[in-house]
Amino acid sequence: MKSIYVGNIPFSASENDMRDLFGEYGNVSAVKLIQDHETGRFRGFGFVEMEDADAAAAIEALDGYEMSGRPLKVNEAKPRAPRPRH
DNA sequence: TCTGAGCGA
């Protein structure tokens, strides 16, 4: 499994739209659109989890893909920061 | 939410 960073996402897009889009290039395991923890507003980027080969194909195919007039930025994601103690 | 940085609890 590999995590994909997706940036420049139009505010009109939803997790379902992202799953459907990336799903054309492989099996999408999970989709997460990041929102501001204070205001709850969508921050314009998110992450998609796919199989390694599918992720590579999706990155190649969807990087620069124009979604609602905005070119998507798709790259392999860096590992998420560890969950802080609570 | 009505906004534009880009990597998550």
Short mmCIF file of C-alpha atoms (C1' of nucleotides) in Angstrom, two decimals:
data_model
loop_
_atom_site.label_atom_id
_atom_site.label_comp_id
_atom_site.label_asym_id
_atom_site.label_seq_id
_atom_site.Cartn_x
_atom_site.Cartn_y
_atom_site.Cartn_z
CA MET A 1 0.00 0.00 0.00
CA LYS A 2 1.16 3.52 -0.75
CA SER A 3 -0.05 6.96 0.32
CA ILE A 4 -0.56 9.63 -2.33
CA TYR A 5 -0.55 13.35 -1.68
CA VAL A 6 -3.16 15.26 -3.70
CA GLY A 7 -3.00 19.04 -3.73
CA ASN A 8 -4.80 21.93 -5.43
CA ILE A 9 -8.10 20.11 -5.04
CA PRO A 10 -11.11 22.25 -5.98
CA PHE A 11 -13.39 23.01 -3.03
CA SER A 12 -16.24 21.57 -5.02
CA ALA A 13 -14.66 18.12 -4.91
CA SER A 14 -15.55 15.52 -2.29
CA GLU A 15 -13.88 12.38 -0.98
CA ASN A 16 -16.30 10.43 -3.12
CA ASP A 17 -15.19 12.33 -6.22
CA MET A 18 -11.55 11.63 -5.40
CA ARG A 19 -12.19 7.94 -4.80
CA ASP A 20 -14.04 7.70 -8.09
CA LEU A 21 -11.30 9.53 -9.98
CA PHE A 22 -8.39 7.54 -8.56
CA GLY A 23 -10.46 4.38 -8.76
CA GLU A 24 -10.09 4.51 -12.54
CA TYR A 25 -6.42 3.60 -12.16
CA GLY A 26 -6.64 0.96 -9.46
CA ASN A 27 -8.31 -0.08 -6.26
CA VAL A 28 -8.64 2.82 -3.83
CA SER A 29 -8.17 1.70 -0.24
CA ALA A 30 -8.90 5.01 1.47
CA VAL A 31 -9.39 8.70 0.75
CA LYS A 32 -8.89 11.54 3.23
CA LEU A 33 -9.43 15.19 2.50
CA ILE A 34 -7.72 17.37 5.08
CA GLN A 35 -9.68 20.11 6.75
CA ASP A 36 -8.67 22.84 9.17
CA HIS A 37 -8.99 21.55 12.71
CA GLU A 38 -10.10 24.99 13.96
CA THR A 39 -12.66 26.13 11.42
CA GLY A 40 -13.42 22.77 9.83
CA ARG A 41 -12.90 24.25 6.37
CA PHE A 42 -11.48 22.08 3.61
CA ARG A 43 -7.80 22.96 3.22
CA GLY A 44 -7.54 22.08 -0.45
CA PHE A 45 -5.44 18.92 -0.23
CA GLY A 46 -5.81 15.35 0.77
CA PHE A 47 -4.45 11.82 0.65
CA VAL A 48 -5.33 8.66 -1.23
CA GLU A 49 -4.22 5.15 -0.33
CA MET A 50 -3.75 2.59 -3.10
CA GLU A 51 -1.72 -0.49 -3.92
CA ASP A 52 1.87 0.33 -4.79
CA ALA A 53 1.56 -0.28 -8.53
CA ASP A 54 -1.86 1.38 -8.71
CA ALA A 55 -0.58 4.40 -6.82
CA ALA A 56 2.27 4.84 -9.29
CA ALA A 57 -0.15 4.61 -12.20
CA ALA A 58 -2.55 7.09 -10.61
CA ILE A 59 0.25 9.56 -9.87
CA GLU A 60 1.44 9.42 -13.45
CA ALA A 61 -2.07 9.69 -14.86
CA LEU A 62 -3.60 12.27 -12.52
CA ASP A 63 -0.74 14.66 -11.78
CA GLY A 64 -1.80 17.86 -13.53
CA TYR A 65 -5.27 16.47 -14.20
CA GLU A 66 -7.67 19.37 -14.52
CA MET A 67 -10.52 18.99 -12.04
CA SER A 68 -13.14 21.75 -12.03
CA GLY A 69 -10.65 24.04 -13.74
CA ARG A 70 -7.80 23.37 -11.32
CA PRO A 71 -4.79 21.19 -12.19
CA LEU A 72 -4.42 18.55 -9.51
CA LYS A 73 -1.03 18.05 -7.90
CA VAL A 74 -0.38 14.39 -7.28
CA ASN A 75 2.74 13.04 -5.62
CA GLU A 76 3.79 10.21 -3.36
CA ALA A 77 3.01 11.25 0.20
CA LYS A 78 5.51 11.47 2.98
CA PRO A 79 4.77 9.36 6.07
CA ARG A 80 2.30 11.02 8.40
CA ALA A 81 3.55 12.40 11.70
CA PRO A 82 3.01 10.04 14.63
CA ARG A 83 -0.12 10.53 16.65
CA PRO A 84 0.71 12.75 19.64
CA ARG A 85 -0.20 11.57 23.14
CA HIS A 86 -3.61 12.57 24.37
"C1'" DT B 1 -16.26 25.98 4.37
"C1'" DC B 2 -17.33 29.80 -0.26
"C1'" DT B 3 -11.13 29.72 0.89
"C1'" DG B 4 -5.90 28.77 -2.09
"C1'" DA B 5 -0.85 27.38 1.29
"C1'" DG B 6 0.48 22.75 -1.00
"C1'" DC B 7 2.03 16.61 3.23
"C1'" DG B 8 -2.58 14.21 7.58
"C1'" DA B 9 -4.58 13.05 14.41
#
